[in-house]
Coordinates of C-alpha atoms in Angstrom, one line a residue:
Chain A
M1 CA 149.6 -51.9 -67.5
G2 CA 147.8 -50.2 -70.3
S3 CA 145.7 -51.5 -73.4
M4 CA 147.7 -51.9 -76.7
H5 CA 144.6 -51.1 -78.6
H6 CA 141.2 -49.3 -78.0
G7 CA 142.7 -46.2 -77.7
G8 CA 145.7 -46.8 -75.1
V9 CA 148.2 -46.0 -77.5
V10 CA 148.1 -42.6 -79.8
I11 CA 150.0 -41.4 -83.0
V12 CA 150.9 -38.1 -81.6
G13 CA 153.2 -37.2 -84.6
A14 CA 153.1 -37.7 -88.3
A15 CA 154.7 -36.6 -91.5
E16 CA 156.5 -37.3 -94.7
T17 CA 159.5 -36.1 -96.1
T18 CA 159.4 -32.2 -97.0
E19 CA 159.8 -33.6 -100.7
L20 CA 158.5 -36.5 -102.5
G21 CA 159.4 -37.9 -106.1
T22 CA 163.1 -37.6 -107.6
L23 CA 165.3 -36.3 -105.3
P24 CA 168.5 -37.5 -107.0
T25 CA 171.2 -35.6 -104.4
T26 CA 169.4 -36.6 -101.1
P27 CA 171.0 -39.8 -99.4
E28 CA 168.5 -42.3 -98.0
R29 CA 169.7 -41.9 -94.6
E30 CA 168.8 -38.3 -95.2
L31 CA 165.2 -39.2 -95.9
H32 CA 164.9 -41.3 -92.7
L33 CA 166.4 -38.3 -90.8
D34 CA 164.0 -35.2 -92.6
A35 CA 160.8 -37.2 -91.7
A36 CA 161.9 -37.7 -88.5
R37 CA 162.3 -34.2 -87.7
N38 CA 159.0 -33.1 -89.4
A39 CA 157.1 -35.8 -87.5
L40 CA 158.9 -34.7 -84.1
A41 CA 157.7 -31.1 -84.9
D42 CA 154.4 -32.0 -85.8
A43 CA 154.2 -33.9 -82.4
G44 CA 155.7 -30.6 -80.5
L45 CA 158.5 -32.9 -79.4
T46 CA 162.5 -33.0 -79.9
T47 CA 164.5 -36.2 -79.7
A48 CA 164.8 -35.8 -76.0
G49 CA 161.3 -37.2 -75.5
I50 CA 161.9 -40.1 -77.5
D51 CA 163.2 -43.5 -75.9
G52 CA 162.4 -46.0 -78.4
I53 CA 162.9 -46.2 -82.1
A54 CA 161.7 -48.6 -85.2
T55 CA 162.7 -48.6 -88.7
D56 CA 163.2 -50.6 -91.9
R57 CA 166.3 -50.9 -94.3
A58 CA 168.7 -49.0 -92.3
P59 CA 170.2 -50.7 -89.3
V60 CA 167.8 -49.2 -86.2
Y61 CA 170.9 -47.7 -84.4
E62 CA 172.3 -45.8 -87.2
I63 CA 169.1 -43.8 -87.3
S64 CA 168.8 -43.5 -83.9
D65 CA 172.4 -42.6 -83.4
A66 CA 172.0 -39.8 -86.3
L67 CA 169.2 -38.3 -84.5
G68 CA 171.2 -38.4 -81.4
I69 CA 168.7 -40.8 -79.4
R70 CA 169.9 -43.3 -77.2
P71 CA 166.9 -45.9 -77.1
R72 CA 165.9 -48.1 -74.4
W73 CA 163.7 -50.0 -76.9
F74 CA 164.1 -50.7 -80.6
D75 CA 162.4 -52.8 -83.3
G76 CA 164.1 -53.8 -86.5
T77 CA 161.6 -56.0 -87.9
A78 CA 162.1 -55.9 -91.9
V79 CA 159.3 -57.6 -93.6
G80 CA 159.2 -55.2 -96.9
G81 CA 156.6 -52.7 -97.1
C82 CA 154.5 -53.6 -94.2
S83 CA 157.2 -53.3 -91.6
F84 CA 155.9 -49.8 -90.6
M85 CA 152.2 -51.3 -89.7
V86 CA 154.0 -54.0 -87.6
H87 CA 156.1 -51.5 -86.3
V88 CA 153.1 -49.7 -84.9
R89 CA 151.7 -52.8 -83.8
H90 CA 154.9 -53.8 -81.8
A91 CA 155.3 -50.2 -80.5
A92 CA 151.8 -50.3 -79.0
A93 CA 152.4 -53.4 -77.3
A94 CA 155.8 -52.3 -75.8
I95 CA 154.2 -48.8 -74.7
A96 CA 151.1 -50.9 -73.0
A97 CA 153.6 -52.7 -71.1
G98 CA 155.6 -50.3 -70.0
A99 CA 158.6 -51.3 -72.0
V100 CA 159.1 -47.6 -73.6
D101 CA 157.5 -44.6 -73.4
T102 CA 157.4 -42.6 -77.0
V103 CA 158.3 -44.2 -80.0
L104 CA 159.8 -43.0 -83.2
I105 CA 159.2 -45.1 -86.4
T106 CA 160.9 -43.9 -89.4
H107 CA 161.0 -44.6 -93.0
G108 CA 163.2 -43.5 -95.9
Q109 CA 164.1 -44.8 -99.2
S110 CA 166.1 -43.4 -102.3
G111 CA 163.8 -46.0 -104.5
R112 CA 164.1 -44.2 -107.4
S113 CA 167.6 -42.3 -107.2
R114 CA 169.3 -45.1 -105.0
V115 CA 171.5 -42.4 -103.5
E116 CA 173.5 -44.1 -100.8
A117 CA 170.9 -46.8 -100.7
P118 CA 171.8 -50.3 -99.8
P119 CA 172.9 -52.3 -102.8
Y120 CA 170.5 -55.0 -104.1
V121 CA 172.4 -58.2 -103.4
L122 CA 171.8 -61.4 -105.4
D123 CA 172.4 -65.1 -103.6
P124 CA 172.3 -67.7 -106.3
S125 CA 171.9 -70.4 -103.9
S126 CA 169.1 -68.3 -101.8
P127 CA 165.6 -69.8 -102.5
A128 CA 164.7 -67.3 -105.0
G129 CA 168.1 -67.5 -106.5
Q130 CA 167.5 -71.1 -107.3
F131 CA 163.6 -71.5 -108.1
E132 CA 162.7 -67.9 -109.1
Q133 CA 165.3 -65.4 -110.7
P134 CA 166.9 -67.7 -113.1
Y135 CA 163.6 -67.5 -114.7
G136 CA 163.7 -63.8 -115.0
A137 CA 161.4 -63.0 -111.7
L138 CA 163.6 -60.2 -110.6
A139 CA 162.0 -57.0 -110.9
P140 CA 158.8 -56.8 -108.7
Y141 CA 156.8 -56.0 -111.7
S142 CA 157.9 -59.7 -113.1
T143 CA 157.6 -61.5 -110.0
F144 CA 154.7 -60.0 -107.7
T145 CA 152.6 -60.2 -110.5
V146 CA 152.7 -64.0 -111.5
P147 CA 150.0 -65.4 -109.5
V148 CA 147.3 -62.5 -111.1
L149 CA 146.0 -64.7 -113.9
A150 CA 145.0 -67.6 -111.8
F151 CA 143.1 -65.0 -109.1
L152 CA 141.6 -63.5 -112.1
K153 CA 140.5 -67.0 -113.5
S154 CA 139.0 -68.1 -110.3
R155 CA 136.9 -65.1 -109.8
G156 CA 135.6 -65.0 -113.4
L157 CA 137.4 -61.2 -113.7
T158 CA 139.6 -60.2 -116.3
R159 CA 142.6 -57.8 -117.2
R160 CA 139.8 -55.0 -117.3
D161 CA 139.2 -55.4 -113.6
L162 CA 142.9 -54.3 -112.9
A163 CA 142.6 -51.3 -115.1
E164 CA 139.3 -50.4 -113.2
V165 CA 141.6 -50.2 -109.9
V166 CA 144.1 -47.7 -111.7
A167 CA 141.3 -45.6 -113.0
A168 CA 139.6 -45.3 -109.7
Q169 CA 142.6 -44.3 -107.6
R170 CA 143.6 -41.7 -110.2
E171 CA 140.5 -39.8 -109.5
W172 CA 142.0 -39.3 -105.9
A173 CA 145.2 -38.4 -107.3
V174 CA 144.5 -35.6 -109.9
P175 CA 143.5 -32.8 -107.3
N176 CA 146.6 -33.9 -105.1
P177 CA 149.9 -31.7 -105.9
R178 CA 152.4 -34.2 -104.0
A179 CA 151.1 -37.1 -106.5
L180 CA 153.4 -38.4 -109.3
R181 CA 150.8 -39.5 -111.8
R182 CA 148.0 -37.0 -111.9
K183 CA 146.6 -37.1 -115.5
P184 CA 143.2 -38.5 -115.5
V185 CA 142.7 -41.8 -117.1
T186 CA 140.2 -44.1 -118.4
V187 CA 139.9 -47.8 -118.2
D188 CA 140.7 -48.3 -121.8
E189 CA 143.7 -45.8 -121.7
V190 CA 145.2 -47.9 -119.2
L191 CA 144.5 -50.9 -120.9
D192 CA 146.0 -49.6 -124.2
G193 CA 149.3 -48.3 -122.5
P194 CA 152.8 -49.9 -122.5
E195 CA 152.6 -53.5 -121.5
V196 CA 155.4 -54.1 -118.8
A197 CA 154.5 -57.6 -118.1
Y198 CA 151.0 -59.4 -119.5
P199 CA 148.4 -58.6 -118.2
F200 CA 149.9 -55.3 -116.6
T201 CA 150.4 -52.5 -118.5
K202 CA 152.6 -49.4 -117.1
D203 CA 149.8 -47.8 -115.3
M204 CA 149.0 -50.9 -113.3
C205 CA 152.6 -51.0 -111.8
C206 CA 153.2 -48.8 -109.2
V207 CA 155.4 -45.4 -109.7
V208 CA 158.9 -45.5 -108.2
T209 CA 160.1 -42.5 -106.1
D210 CA 162.3 -41.2 -103.2
G211 CA 161.0 -40.1 -100.0
G212 CA 159.9 -40.9 -96.4
G213 CA 157.8 -40.6 -93.5
A214 CA 157.7 -41.0 -89.7
L215 CA 155.4 -41.5 -86.9
V216 CA 155.4 -40.8 -82.9
L217 CA 153.5 -43.1 -80.7
T218 CA 152.9 -42.7 -77.0
S219 CA 150.5 -43.6 -74.4
A220 CA 147.1 -41.9 -73.9
E221 CA 148.4 -40.7 -70.5
R222 CA 151.4 -39.2 -71.8
A223 CA 149.6 -37.7 -75.0
R224 CA 147.1 -35.9 -72.4
D225 CA 150.2 -33.3 -71.7
L226 CA 150.8 -32.6 -75.5
D227 CA 149.3 -30.1 -77.4
G228 CA 147.0 -31.1 -80.6
A229 CA 145.0 -33.5 -79.0
E230 CA 142.2 -32.8 -81.6
R231 CA 144.7 -34.0 -84.2
H232 CA 145.4 -37.4 -82.2
V233 CA 144.9 -40.7 -83.8
Y234 CA 144.2 -43.7 -81.8
L235 CA 145.0 -47.4 -82.3
L236 CA 141.8 -49.6 -82.0
G237 CA 143.2 -52.7 -83.2
S238 CA 146.4 -54.4 -85.2
G239 CA 147.2 -57.9 -86.6
E240 CA 150.3 -59.2 -88.5
G241 CA 151.1 -62.5 -90.5
A242 CA 153.6 -63.8 -92.9
E243 CA 153.8 -67.0 -95.0
G244 CA 157.4 -67.3 -97.0
P245 CA 160.0 -65.9 -99.2
L246 CA 158.8 -67.2 -102.6
V247 CA 155.9 -66.2 -104.6
S248 CA 156.1 -69.3 -106.2
Q249 CA 155.1 -71.3 -103.2
M250 CA 152.2 -69.2 -101.8
D251 CA 149.6 -71.6 -99.9
D252 CA 147.2 -70.7 -102.3
L253 CA 147.7 -68.4 -105.3
T254 CA 144.2 -66.7 -105.2
S255 CA 144.0 -65.8 -101.5
F256 CA 146.8 -64.9 -99.2
G257 CA 146.6 -66.1 -96.0
P258 CA 148.6 -63.2 -93.9
F259 CA 145.8 -60.8 -95.3
R260 CA 143.0 -63.1 -93.8
T261 CA 145.3 -63.6 -90.5
A262 CA 146.5 -60.0 -90.0
S263 CA 142.9 -58.3 -90.8
Q264 CA 141.0 -60.8 -88.8
E265 CA 143.2 -60.0 -85.6
A266 CA 143.1 -56.2 -86.4
F267 CA 139.0 -56.5 -86.6
R268 CA 138.7 -58.7 -83.1
T269 CA 141.0 -56.3 -81.4
A270 CA 139.5 -53.4 -82.3
G271 CA 136.2 -54.8 -81.8
I272 CA 134.6 -53.4 -84.8
T273 CA 132.9 -54.6 -87.8
H274 CA 133.5 -53.7 -91.6
A275 CA 130.5 -51.2 -91.5
D276 CA 132.0 -49.1 -89.0
V277 CA 135.1 -48.1 -91.3
D278 CA 134.9 -45.1 -93.2
H279 CA 138.2 -45.1 -95.0
A280 CA 140.8 -47.8 -96.2
M281 CA 144.0 -47.9 -97.6
F282 CA 145.3 -51.2 -99.2
Y283 CA 149.0 -51.3 -100.0
D284 CA 148.9 -51.5 -104.1
A285 CA 152.4 -52.0 -105.5
F286 CA 150.6 -53.2 -108.4
A287 CA 146.7 -53.3 -109.5
H288 CA 145.7 -56.6 -108.5
L289 CA 146.6 -56.2 -104.6
P290 CA 143.5 -54.2 -103.7
L291 CA 141.2 -56.8 -105.2
Y292 CA 143.2 -59.7 -103.2
M293 CA 142.6 -57.3 -99.8
L294 CA 139.0 -56.3 -100.5
E295 CA 138.1 -59.9 -100.6
D296 CA 140.9 -61.5 -97.9
T297 CA 140.0 -58.6 -95.5
G298 CA 136.5 -59.4 -95.8
F299 CA 135.1 -55.9 -96.9
V300 CA 133.3 -58.0 -99.9
G301 CA 132.9 -61.7 -100.7
R302 CA 135.1 -64.0 -102.5
G303 CA 134.7 -62.8 -106.2
E304 CA 133.0 -59.4 -105.5
S305 CA 136.3 -57.2 -105.3
G306 CA 136.0 -56.5 -109.3
E307 CA 132.2 -55.4 -109.2
F308 CA 132.7 -53.5 -106.0
I309 CA 135.6 -51.5 -107.9
R310 CA 133.4 -51.2 -111.1
A311 CA 130.3 -50.1 -108.9
G312 CA 132.4 -46.8 -107.6
H313 CA 132.4 -47.8 -104.1
T314 CA 136.0 -46.7 -103.7
L315 CA 135.6 -43.2 -105.2
P316 CA 135.0 -40.1 -103.6
G317 CA 131.9 -40.3 -102.2
G318 CA 131.5 -43.9 -102.1
R319 CA 130.9 -46.4 -99.8
L320 CA 134.6 -47.2 -98.8
P321 CA 136.8 -44.2 -100.1
M322 CA 140.2 -46.1 -100.9
N323 CA 143.5 -45.1 -101.6
T324 CA 142.7 -41.7 -101.2
N325 CA 145.9 -40.1 -101.6
G326 CA 145.9 -42.1 -105.2
G327 CA 147.9 -45.1 -103.5
G328 CA 151.4 -46.6 -104.6
L329 CA 149.8 -46.6 -108.3
S330 CA 149.6 -42.7 -108.7
Y331 CA 150.8 -41.0 -105.5
T332 CA 154.2 -42.6 -104.2
H333 CA 156.3 -45.6 -103.9
T334 CA 159.6 -45.9 -102.6
G335 CA 159.6 -49.5 -102.4
R336 CA 158.7 -49.6 -98.6
Y337 CA 155.0 -47.9 -99.4
G338 CA 153.4 -48.8 -95.8
M339 CA 154.5 -45.8 -94.3
F340 CA 152.7 -43.7 -96.9
A341 CA 149.2 -45.6 -96.4
I342 CA 149.5 -45.0 -92.7
Q343 CA 150.5 -41.2 -93.2
E344 CA 147.4 -40.9 -95.2
A345 CA 145.1 -42.6 -92.9
V346 CA 146.2 -40.4 -90.2
R347 CA 145.5 -37.4 -92.5
Q348 CA 142.1 -38.6 -93.4
L349 CA 141.6 -38.7 -89.5
R350 CA 142.7 -35.5 -88.7
G351 CA 140.7 -34.0 -91.7
E352 CA 143.5 -32.6 -93.1
A353 CA 143.7 -34.7 -96.6
V354 CA 143.9 -33.0 -99.9
V355 CA 141.0 -35.0 -100.7
Q356 CA 139.1 -35.1 -97.5
V357 CA 136.3 -38.0 -96.7
P358 CA 134.1 -36.2 -94.8
G359 CA 133.6 -37.3 -91.4
A360 CA 135.8 -40.1 -91.6
R361 CA 136.1 -41.4 -88.1
I362 CA 137.6 -45.1 -88.2
S363 CA 140.2 -46.0 -91.0
F364 CA 141.7 -49.5 -91.8
V365 CA 145.1 -49.8 -93.0
Q366 CA 146.2 -53.0 -94.9
G367 CA 149.6 -53.8 -95.7
V368 CA 151.6 -56.6 -97.6
G369 CA 155.5 -57.4 -97.2
Y370 CA 158.1 -58.2 -99.8
M371 CA 155.9 -60.4 -102.8
F372 CA 153.2 -62.0 -100.9
G373 CA 155.3 -62.6 -98.0
A374 CA 153.9 -61.0 -95.0
A375 CA 150.8 -58.4 -94.0
G376 CA 150.2 -56.0 -91.2
S377 CA 146.8 -54.4 -90.5
L378 CA 145.8 -51.2 -88.6
V379 CA 142.3 -50.1 -87.5
L380 CA 142.8 -46.3 -86.5
A381 CA 140.3 -43.7 -85.2
N382 CA 140.3 -39.9 -84.3
V383 CA 138.3 -40.9 -81.0
P384 CA 139.5 -43.5 -78.7
G385 CA 137.9 -46.7 -78.4
Chain B
M1 CA 172.8 -57.1 -115.4
N2 CA 172.8 -58.8 -119.3
T3 CA 173.8 -62.3 -118.7
P4 CA 171.1 -65.1 -117.4
L5 CA 170.9 -65.7 -113.6
T6 CA 172.4 -69.2 -113.1
P7 CA 171.5 -70.8 -109.9
K8 CA 174.0 -72.3 -107.3
A9 CA 172.8 -75.7 -105.3
S10 CA 173.0 -75.5 -101.7
Q11 CA 173.4 -78.7 -99.5
V12 CA 169.8 -79.2 -99.1
T13 CA 169.2 -78.7 -102.9
T14 CA 172.0 -80.6 -104.4
P15 CA 170.0 -83.9 -105.6
F16 CA 167.4 -81.7 -107.3
W17 CA 170.3 -80.1 -109.4
E18 CA 172.1 -83.2 -109.9
G19 CA 169.2 -84.8 -111.3
T20 CA 168.0 -82.0 -113.8
K21 CA 171.9 -82.3 -115.0
Q22 CA 171.1 -85.9 -116.0
G23 CA 167.6 -84.9 -117.4
E24 CA 165.8 -86.1 -114.5
L25 CA 163.1 -83.9 -112.3
R26 CA 163.5 -85.2 -108.8
I27 CA 161.0 -83.8 -106.2
Q28 CA 161.3 -84.7 -102.4
R29 CA 158.3 -86.8 -101.1
C30 CA 157.5 -87.7 -97.4
N31 CA 157.0 -91.1 -96.3
A32 CA 155.1 -90.2 -93.4
C33 CA 151.9 -88.2 -95.1
A34 CA 152.8 -89.9 -98.6
R35 CA 152.9 -86.3 -100.3
F36 CA 155.4 -84.6 -102.6
Y37 CA 156.6 -81.1 -102.0
F38 CA 158.6 -78.4 -102.8
Q39 CA 160.9 -76.2 -102.5
P40 CA 163.5 -78.6 -101.0
R41 CA 163.5 -78.8 -97.1
T42 CA 165.0 -81.2 -94.4
S43 CA 161.5 -81.6 -92.9
C44 CA 158.2 -82.4 -94.9
R45 CA 156.1 -78.9 -96.0
H46 CA 152.9 -80.7 -95.0
C47 CA 153.7 -82.6 -91.9
Q48 CA 157.4 -81.5 -90.6
S49 CA 158.3 -85.4 -90.7
L50 CA 161.9 -86.0 -91.3
D51 CA 161.2 -89.1 -93.2
V52 CA 161.6 -87.6 -96.6
E53 CA 163.1 -89.0 -99.7
W54 CA 164.2 -87.6 -103.4
R55 CA 161.7 -89.4 -106.0
P56 CA 161.8 -88.7 -110.0
V57 CA 158.7 -87.8 -111.0
S58 CA 156.7 -87.7 -114.5
G59 CA 157.9 -84.1 -115.5
R60 CA 154.2 -83.5 -116.4
A61 CA 152.2 -80.5 -115.3
T62 CA 149.4 -77.8 -115.8
L63 CA 149.8 -74.1 -116.5
A64 CA 148.6 -72.6 -113.2
S65 CA 149.4 -68.8 -113.9
Y66 CA 152.1 -66.7 -115.6
V67 CA 153.1 -63.2 -117.0
I68 CA 154.7 -62.4 -120.2
N69 CA 157.9 -60.2 -119.3
R70 CA 158.2 -57.7 -121.9
R71 CA 161.0 -55.7 -119.9
P72 CA 163.4 -58.9 -119.3
M73 CA 166.5 -58.2 -117.1
W74 CA 168.4 -60.1 -119.9
G75 CA 168.3 -61.0 -123.8
T76 CA 165.6 -58.8 -125.6
E77 CA 162.9 -61.8 -126.0
P78 CA 159.5 -61.6 -123.8
Q79 CA 159.9 -64.3 -121.0
V80 CA 156.8 -66.3 -120.4
I81 CA 157.4 -66.4 -116.3
A82 CA 155.2 -69.2 -115.5
L83 CA 153.6 -71.3 -112.2
V84 CA 153.1 -74.9 -113.1
E85 CA 151.4 -77.8 -111.0
L86 CA 153.2 -80.8 -111.3
D87 CA 150.8 -84.0 -111.7
E88 CA 152.3 -85.1 -108.3
G89 CA 151.2 -81.8 -106.5
P90 CA 153.9 -79.5 -106.1
R91 CA 154.4 -76.2 -107.7
L92 CA 157.1 -74.6 -109.5
M93 CA 158.3 -71.4 -111.1
T94 CA 159.4 -72.0 -114.7
N95 CA 159.9 -70.3 -118.2
I96 CA 157.2 -71.9 -120.9
V97 CA 159.4 -72.7 -123.9
E98 CA 158.5 -73.8 -127.4
V99 CA 155.5 -71.9 -127.6
A100 CA 154.5 -68.0 -128.7
A101 CA 154.6 -65.6 -125.8
D102 CA 151.2 -65.0 -126.9
P103 CA 148.3 -65.3 -124.4
E104 CA 146.6 -67.1 -127.3
A105 CA 148.7 -69.9 -126.9
L106 CA 148.8 -70.0 -123.0
P107 CA 145.6 -71.0 -121.7
L108 CA 145.4 -71.5 -118.2
G109 CA 145.2 -75.3 -117.6
M110 CA 147.4 -76.1 -120.7
R111 CA 149.0 -79.5 -120.2
L112 CA 152.9 -79.3 -120.1
E113 CA 156.5 -81.6 -119.9
V114 CA 159.4 -80.9 -119.0
R115 CA 162.6 -79.7 -120.8
F116 CA 165.9 -79.1 -119.5
S117 CA 167.9 -76.1 -120.7
E118 CA 171.4 -75.9 -120.0
R119 CA 172.7 -72.4 -118.3
G120 CA 176.5 -72.3 -117.3
D121 CA 177.2 -75.6 -115.5
M122 CA 173.6 -76.0 -114.5
S123 CA 170.5 -77.3 -116.0
L124 CA 167.2 -75.8 -115.5
P125 CA 163.8 -77.4 -115.7
M126 CA 161.6 -75.5 -117.9
F127 CA 158.1 -76.4 -119.5
A128 CA 156.7 -77.1 -123.1
P129 CA 153.3 -77.8 -124.5
A130 CA 152.8 -81.8 -124.1
R131 CA 152.9 -83.8 -127.1
G132 CA 150.4 -86.1 -128.3
E133 CA 148.3 -85.7 -124.9
A134 CA 144.6 -85.3 -125.1

């Protein structure tokens, strides 16, 4: 049995959909398939070389069948935007155990245009249908955001710290032709923008787009038979965690336990420290999430996230380049953004990012699932173990 | 969607919604660990004991966090979507009423008391600034 961490499992293919943004005629399933074909081409493989598949939003066998794959392993773990971090972790375990050889992970979501997308289903007897939605907490901007004032107050931060996150990340997006929001923006301009849900203005909320992405994973042993070894990305460590379906019932409004659980497991399994990390992706559906994540994953101490952003440490040339595609706030956000966070980490480690972090060797990726519901963490590197 | 959503009681939550219709806020309390908990469930959130019962609570609470939703899914008025902590411990999502939807009027830690607001055939617990409480 191989190792699921320390480079025993390799990302040999990674790609996004050919187009991102507003795709008003592309059905959601075609976004999965386009991303899958691009990732397979990137790996130099065909579907004949795939014996395992994982996805979210679509039943897993719908996607495998559409691609002509008859899998011997599959994973339909559906925990919102961090499903793909968890798919990588589960696929790595299965590859290491010999349950599968080569896994395709797909994401496709017509999040903006909603072309042949699954309908939103409201269940008035569900926990959220009884205890949250009747108060107007339906859209993520009026639900995921509700704990933020408690967080800011507990740290002595203000809504200006939310705007600092937006302005910092925009610097990465400005040169990126695939980013949706590319206009340079100041902290004051973010604060003066249209208010969506106080304390959040428009630019503190993610873009809403159509698109997808896919990954191909296999064992280090099989990867040696493939071309392009210099572009292979290794899984050093991973973790996952979950709480529950109601944001109102978080164990602690000011710190999310699954961020701590998943990231600690990822660092422990990778056998690295925070100082070893060259690049970070923190899933940012809204501007408060990188602040929670910086603290909960241990990159900074409690209450230090605001100052860390203000000091420029996450900017180009900074100590911890963060959300280097512009993030969900500026690059793209289909609804399940986690796939795009992984894609940018892979590009950075391959040296192929639009705004490249010089010499990036180790990337840390932190995902969130649903609205403070679940979490998944990955430590990726361009050298094994 | 232009109509406010109405909750539907489930088997476990029926005592909660029967209480609100009678103008009473009822929360489950565990007899094993002597703590209140929310959301409703058959075993205690804290210790998983099945020895739990419904108790009327004071309806007094503290404002823990909120957003002012400027893009409501129904109606045109901004909604104060809040998290309040009952004096008995549990946290509830709710709307703050009888106060301006203005951060100046909504300091965290503000004392609140329950109101009941009819919606369809249900009654929703909402909260307003407490009267005559220091």
